Coordinates of N, CA and C in Angstrom, one line a residue:
X22 N 126.6 104.3 146.6 CA 127.0 104.3 148.1 C 126.9 106.0 148.5
X23 N 127.0 105.8 150.2 CA 126.5 107.5 150.2 C 128.1 108.0 150.3
X24 N 128.4 109.3 150.4 CA 129.6 109.7 150.3 C 130.2 109.7 151.6
X25 N 131.4 109.5 151.8 CA 132.0 109.3 153.5 C 133.0 110.3 153.5
X26 N 133.5 110.8 154.7 CA 134.6 111.6 155.1 C 135.8 110.7 155.1
X27 N 136.7 111.3 154.6 CA 138.2 110.8 154.6 C 139.3 111.7 155.6
X28 N 139.4 110.5 156.3 CA 140.5 111.6 157.4 C 141.9 111.1 156.9
X29 N 143.0 112.2 157.3 CA 144.3 111.7 157.1 C 145.0 113.1 158.1
X30 N 144.8 112.5 159.3 CA 145.3 113.8 160.3 C 146.8 113.5 161.0
X31 N 147.7 114.9 160.9 CA 148.8 114.3 161.4 C 149.2 114.1 162.8
X32 N 150.4 113.6 163.1 CA 150.3 112.8 164.7 C 150.2 114.0 165.5
X33 N 149.6 113.2 166.7 CA 149.3 114.3 167.9 C 149.3 113.2 169.1
X34 N 148.9 113.8 170.2 CA 149.2 113.0 171.7 C 148.6 111.9 171.6
X35 N 147.3 112.2 170.8 CA 145.9 111.2 170.9 C 146.5 110.0 169.7
X36 N 147.1 110.3 168.7 CA 147.6 109.5 167.6 C 148.7 109.8 167.1
X37 N 149.7 109.1 167.8 CA 151.2 109.4 167.7 C 151.8 109.2 166.2
X38 N 150.8 108.7 165.2 CA 151.5 108.0 164.2 C 150.2 108.9 163.2
X39 N 149.4 109.5 163.5 CA 148.6 110.1 162.8 C 147.3 109.5 162.9
X40 N 146.0 110.1 162.1 CA 144.9 109.2 162.1 C 144.5 109.2 160.7
X41 N 144.7 107.9 160.0 CA 144.8 108.3 158.2 C 143.9 106.9 157.9
X42 N 142.9 107.0 157.6 CA 142.0 106.1 156.8 C 143.2 105.3 155.8
X43 N 142.1 104.2 155.3 CA 142.6 103.1 154.3 C 141.6 103.1 153.3
X44 N 141.7 103.4 152.0 CA 140.8 103.5 151.1 C 141.5 102.3 150.2
X45 N 139.8 101.8 149.3 CA 140.2 101.2 147.9 C 139.6 102.0 146.6
X46 N 140.7 101.8 145.8 CA 141.2 102.7 144.9 C 140.8 101.7 143.5
X47 N 139.9 102.5 142.5 CA 139.9 101.8 141.5 C 140.6 101.2 140.7
X48 N 140.3 100.2 140.3 CA 141.6 99.4 139.6 C 141.7 99.8 138.0
X49 N 143.3 99.5 137.6 CA 143.4 100.0 136.4 C 143.3 98.6 135.6
X50 N 143.0 97.2 136.0 CA 142.8 96.2 135.7 C 141.5 95.7 134.9
X51 N 141.2 96.2 133.8 CA 139.9 96.2 133.4 C 138.5 95.6 134.4
X52 N 138.6 96.8 135.3 CA 137.5 97.0 136.4 C 137.4 96.1 137.7
X53 N 138.7 94.7 137.4 CA 138.7 94.0 138.8 C 138.8 95.0 139.7
X54 N 138.2 94.5 141.0 CA 138.5 95.2 142.2 C 139.8 95.1 142.9
X55 N 140.1 93.6 143.5 CA 140.7 93.2 144.2 C 141.3 92.1 143.5
X56 N 142.3 92.5 142.6 CA 143.4 91.2 141.6 C 144.4 91.1 142.3
X57 N 144.8 89.9 141.8 CA 146.1 89.6 142.9 C 147.7 90.3 142.5
X58 N 148.3 90.6 143.1 CA 149.1 91.0 143.3 C 149.4 92.4 142.9
X59 N 148.1 93.0 143.1 CA 147.9 94.6 142.4 C 147.8 95.7 143.4
X60 N 148.2 96.7 143.2 CA 147.8 97.8 144.2 C 146.4 98.0 144.0
X61 N 145.9 97.6 145.8 CA 144.2 97.7 145.7 C 143.8 99.0 146.3
X62 N 144.6 99.5 147.1 CA 144.4 100.6 148.0 C 145.4 100.9 148.7
X63 N 145.0 102.3 149.8 CA 146.2 102.7 150.1 C 145.8 103.5 151.7
X64 N 147.1 104.0 152.2 CA 146.7 104.8 153.8 C 146.7 106.0 153.2
X65 N 145.8 106.8 153.1 CA 145.4 108.5 152.9 C 146.4 108.7 154.0
X66 N 147.7 109.6 153.7 CA 148.6 110.2 154.3 C 148.5 111.6 154.0
X67 N 147.6 112.1 153.2 CA 147.6 113.7 153.0 C 146.7 114.1 152.0
X68 N 146.0 114.8 152.4 CA 144.9 115.4 151.1 C 145.2 117.0 151.0
X69 N 145.3 117.2 149.5 CA 145.7 118.5 149.0 C 145.1 118.9 147.8
X70 N 145.5 119.7 147.2 CA 145.1 120.6 146.0 C 145.4 121.8 145.6
X71 N 145.5 121.9 144.1 CA 146.1 123.2 143.8 C 144.9 124.4 143.7
X72 N 146.0 125.6 144.0 CA 145.0 126.8 143.9 C 144.5 127.1 142.8
X73 N 143.3 127.6 142.9 CA 142.5 127.6 141.5 C 142.7 129.4 140.9
X74 N 143.7 130.0 141.9 CA 144.2 131.3 141.5 C 144.9 131.2 140.1
X75 N 145.4 132.0 139.3 CA 146.3 132.2 138.3 C 145.8 131.3 136.7
X76 N 146.6 130.7 136.5 CA 146.1 129.7 135.2 C 145.0 128.9 135.5
X77 N 144.2 128.5 134.5 CA 143.5 127.5 134.5 C 143.9 126.1 135.2
X78 N 143.4 125.1 135.8 CA 144.2 124.0 136.2 C 143.7 122.8 135.0
X79 N 144.4 121.9 134.4 CA 143.9 120.7 133.7 C 142.7 120.2 134.5
X80 N 141.7 119.4 133.9 CA 140.5 118.8 134.8 C 140.8 117.9 135.8
X81 N 142.4 117.2 135.6 CA 143.0 116.1 136.4 C 143.4 116.7 137.7
X82 N 143.6 118.0 137.6 CA 144.2 118.2 138.8 C 143.5 119.4 139.5
X83 N 141.9 119.7 139.2 CA 141.1 120.3 139.8 C 140.4 120.1 141.0
X84 N 140.4 118.4 141.0 CA 139.8 117.7 142.1 C 141.1 117.5 143.3
X85 N 140.4 117.6 144.4 CA 141.6 117.1 145.5 C 142.0 116.0 144.9
X86 N 143.4 116.2 145.9 CA 144.6 115.0 145.4 C 144.7 113.9 147.1
X87 N 144.9 113.0 146.7 CA 145.5 112.3 148.0 C 147.0 111.8 147.7
X88 N 147.6 111.8 148.7 CA 148.8 111.0 148.5 C 148.5 109.4 149.5
X89 N 148.8 108.9 149.1 CA 148.7 107.3 149.6 C 149.7 106.2 149.7
X90 N 149.7 105.6 150.6 CA 151.1 104.5 150.7 C 150.3 103.2 150.3
X91 N 150.8 102.2 149.5 CA 149.8 101.4 148.9 C 150.1 100.1 149.3
X92 N 148.8 99.5 149.2 CA 148.8 97.8 149.7 C 148.5 97.0 148.4
X93 N 148.7 95.7 148.8 CA 148.7 94.8 147.3 C 148.1 93.5 148.1
X94 N 147.2 93.1 147.4 CA 146.7 91.7 147.7 C 147.6 90.7 147.4
X95 N 147.5 89.9 149.1 CA 148.5 88.8 148.7 C 147.7 87.4 149.0
X96 N 146.5 87.6 149.0 CA 145.7 86.1 148.8 C 144.1 86.3 149.4
X97 N 143.1 85.2 148.6 CA 142.0 85.7 148.2 C 141.0 85.1 149.5
X98 N 140.0 85.4 149.7 CA 139.2 84.7 150.7 C 139.0 83.2 150.6
X99 N 139.0 82.6 149.0 CA 139.1 81.5 149.1 C 140.1 80.1 149.3
X100 N 141.4 81.2 149.3 CA 143.0 81.1 150.0 C 142.5 80.3 151.2
X101 N 141.7 80.7 152.3 CA 141.8 80.5 153.7 C 140.4 80.1 154.1
X102 N 139.8 79.1 154.1 CA 138.0 79.3 154.2 C 137.7 79.3 155.5
X103 N 138.7 79.4 156.6 CA 138.4 79.4 157.9 C 138.3 80.9 158.1
X104 N 138.9 82.0 157.5 CA 138.6 83.2 157.7 C 138.1 84.3 156.4
X105 N 137.9 83.5 155.0 CA 136.9 84.4 154.3 C 137.3 85.6 154.1
X106 N 138.7 86.2 154.1 CA 139.3 87.5 154.0 C 140.1 87.9 152.9
X107 N 140.0 88.7 152.5 CA 141.4 89.2 151.5 C 142.5 89.0 152.5
X108 N 143.8 89.3 152.2 CA 144.6 89.4 152.8 C 145.7 90.5 152.2
X109 N 146.4 91.7 152.6 CA 146.9 92.5 152.3 C 148.2 92.7 152.8
X110 N 149.1 93.6 152.2 CA 150.3 93.9 152.6 C 150.4 95.2 152.1
X111 N 151.6 96.0 152.8 CA 152.0 97.0 152.5 C 153.0 97.0 151.4
X112 N 153.1 97.7 150.6 CA 154.1 97.9 149.1 C 155.5 98.6 149.6
X113 N 156.5 98.2 149.4 CA 157.8 98.7 149.8 C 158.6 98.9 148.7
X114 N 159.5 100.0 148.6 CA 160.8 100.3 147.5 C 161.8 100.1 148.5
X115 N 162.8 99.2 147.6 CA 163.9 99.4 147.8 C 164.8 100.3 147.6
X116 N 166.0 101.0 148.5 CA 166.6 101.9 148.1 C 168.0 101.3 147.4
X117 N 168.9 101.9 146.9 CA 170.1 101.1 146.5 C 171.0 101.2 147.7
X118 N 170.8 101.4 148.7 CA 171.8 101.2 149.9 C 171.1 100.2 151.0
X119 N 169.6 99.9 150.4 CA 169.3 98.7 150.9 C 167.7 98.7 151.9
X120 N 168.0 99.9 152.0 CA 166.9 100.5 153.2 C 165.4 100.4 152.4
X121 N 164.3 100.2 153.0 CA 163.2 100.2 152.3 C 162.0 101.8 152.8
X122 N 161.5 101.7 151.9 CA 160.4 102.7 152.1 C 158.9 102.4 151.6
X123 N 158.0 102.9 152.5 CA 156.8 102.5 151.9 C 156.3 103.0 150.4
X124 N 155.7 102.2 149.7 CA 155.9 102.8 148.4 C 154.5 103.5 148.1
X125 N 154.3 105.0 147.9 CA 153.4 105.7 147.7 C 153.2 106.5 146.5
X126 N 151.8 107.1 146.3 CA 151.7 107.7 144.9 C 150.3 108.5 145.1
X127 N 150.3 109.7 144.3 CA 149.3 110.3 144.2 C 148.0 110.4 143.4
X128 N 146.8 110.1 144.1 CA 145.6 110.1 143.3 C 144.6 110.7 143.6
X129 N 143.7 110.9 142.5 CA 142.5 112.1 142.7 C 141.6 111.2 143.9
X130 N 140.9 112.1 144.3 CA 140.0 111.7 145.2 C 138.9 110.9 144.5
X131 N 138.6 111.4 143.2 CA 137.7 110.5 142.8 C 137.9 109.1 142.1
X132 N 139.4 108.9 142.3 CA 139.7 107.3 142.3 C 139.3 106.1 143.4
X133 N 138.7 106.8 144.8 CA 138.4 106.1 145.6 C 136.9 105.8 145.6
X134 N 137.1 104.5 145.6 CA 135.9 103.7 145.8 C 134.9 103.3 146.9
X135 N 136.0 103.4 148.4 CA 135.4 103.0 149.4 C 136.3 103.2 150.8
X136 N 136.0 103.6 151.6 CA 136.8 103.3 152.6 C 136.8 101.9 153.2
X137 N 137.7 101.2 153.8 CA 138.0 100.1 154.2 C 138.9 100.2 155.3
X138 N 138.4 99.0 156.4 CA 138.8 98.3 157.7 C 140.1 97.4 157.2
X139 N 141.0 97.3 158.1 CA 142.2 96.5 158.0 C 142.3 96.1 159.3
X140 N 142.2 94.6 159.4 CA 142.7 94.2 160.7 C 144.1 93.3 160.7
X141 N 145.1 93.8 161.4 CA 146.6 93.4 161.8 C 146.2 91.9 161.6
X142 N 147.5 91.1 161.0 CA 147.7 90.0 160.9 C 149.0 89.9 162.3
X143 N 148.5 89.6 163.7 CA 149.1 89.7 164.5 C 150.3 88.8 164.6
X144 N 150.2 87.2 164.0 CA 151.4 86.4 164.1 C 150.9 85.5 165.3
X145 N 152.2 85.3 165.8 CA 152.1 84.0 166.8 C 151.4 84.5 168.0
X146 N 152.0 85.8 168.4 CA 151.8 86.7 169.6 C 151.3 87.8 169.3
X147 N 150.3 88.4 170.2 CA 149.9 89.9 169.9 C 150.6 90.8 171.0
X148 N 151.5 91.7 170.6 CA 151.9 92.9 171.5 C 150.9 93.2 172.4
X149 N 150.7 93.2 173.3 CA 149.5 93.9 174.4 C 150.2 95.2 174.4
X150 N 150.5 96.1 174.2 CA 151.2 97.3 174.1 C 150.6 98.2 172.8
X151 N 149.9 97.7 171.7 CA 149.8 97.8 170.7 C 148.4 98.5 170.9
X152 N 148.1 99.6 170.5 CA 146.5 99.9 170.4 C 145.6 100.3 169.1
X153 N 144.5 100.5 169.0 CA 143.9 100.6 167.7 C 144.4 102.0 167.0
X154 N 145.2 103.4 168.0 CA 145.6 104.1 167.3 C 146.8 104.0 166.6
X155 N 147.7 102.9 166.9 CA 149.0 102.6 166.2 C 149.0 101.3 165.5
X156 N 148.2 100.3 165.4 CA 148.4 99.1 164.8 C 148.3 99.2 163.3
X157 N 148.0 100.1 162.7 CA 148.6 100.3 160.9 C 149.6 100.7 160.9
X158 N 150.2 101.1 162.1 CA 151.6 101.6 161.5 C 152.7 100.6 161.8
X159 N 152.4 99.5 162.7 CA 153.3 98.8 163.3 C 153.5 96.9 162.9
X160 N 152.3 96.9 162.0 CA 152.3 95.6 161.2 C 152.1 96.1 159.4
X161 N 152.8 95.1 158.7 CA 152.8 95.3 157.3 C 151.5 94.3 156.7
X162 N 151.3 93.1 157.4 CA 150.1 92.4 156.8 C 148.6 92.6 157.3
X163 N 147.6 92.6 156.9 CA 146.0 92.6 157.3 C 145.3 92.2 156.6
X164 N 144.0 91.5 157.4 CA 143.1 91.3 156.7 C 142.3 92.4 156.3
X165 N 141.5 92.2 155.4 CA 140.5 93.2 154.6 C 139.5 92.9 155.3
X166 N 138.7 93.7 156.5 CA 137.3 93.4 156.8 C 136.2 93.8 156.1
X167 N 135.6 92.6 155.6 CA 134.5 92.5 154.6 C 133.5 92.3 155.4
X168 N 133.4 92.4 156.7 CA 132.1 92.6 157.2 C 131.8 93.7 158.3
X169 N 132.7 94.9 157.8 CA 132.1 96.0 158.5 C 131.0 96.9 158.2
X170 N 130.3 96.6 157.2 CA 128.7 96.8 156.9 C 128.2 95.9 156.0
X171 N 126.7 95.7 155.8 CA 126.3 94.9 154.8 C 126.5 95.4 153.2
X172 N 126.5 96.7 152.9 CA 127.3 97.0 151.7 C 128.4 96.5 151.3
X173 N 129.4 96.8 152.2 CA 130.6 96.4 151.8 C 130.7 95.0 151.6
X174 N 129.9 94.1 152.4 CA 129.9 92.8 152.5 C 129.3 92.6 150.7
X175 N 128.2 92.6 150.6 CA 127.7 92.5 149.3 C 128.6 93.0 148.2
X176 N 129.4 94.0 148.1 CA 130.0 94.3 147.2 C 131.3 93.7 147.0
X177 N 131.9 93.1 147.9 CA 133.1 92.1 147.9 C 132.5 90.8 147.3
X178 N 131.5 90.3 147.7 CA 131.4 88.9 147.9 C 130.1 88.8 146.5
X179 N 129.8 89.9 146.0 CA 129.1 90.0 144.8 C 129.5 90.6 143.5
X180 N 130.8 90.7 143.4 CA 131.4 91.6 142.8 C 131.1 92.5 142.0
X181 N 130.3 93.5 142.7 CA 129.3 94.5 142.3 C 129.8 96.4 142.2
X182 N 131.3 96.3 142.8 CA 131.9 97.3 142.9 C 132.7 97.2 141.5

């Protein structure tokens, strides 16, 4: 796959919630790409790195790092033959007082497999005030768009990733 650019822009007038890409992460499950109930990817909220000045950094800390908010697979394409797409949802952590926060982690840039596109699962009614610049922030369940390009389609449907 050719290299791609990741976006993780802070909130602005054009993007009130920021403009942050969704990425597929390398699995820790024996090479499976999208296994059931596993963290499959995340929304990149920040790209950062440690300064090379001073002490030598361990190799794992020398590469750029990403803070991502995680998604998990909740259904596979064969579960809904009419749609034939994976369904994913955000992962949440519940605090002792009952409030929920998005679950996030720090990963190396080298753990990113591919940028991906998500389509919100709108439900019974679509909120007409939602725009493409805010839809990722207002919904928690999405379809993983496997039709965004031919390489990505072949990767998901031929298990080549």
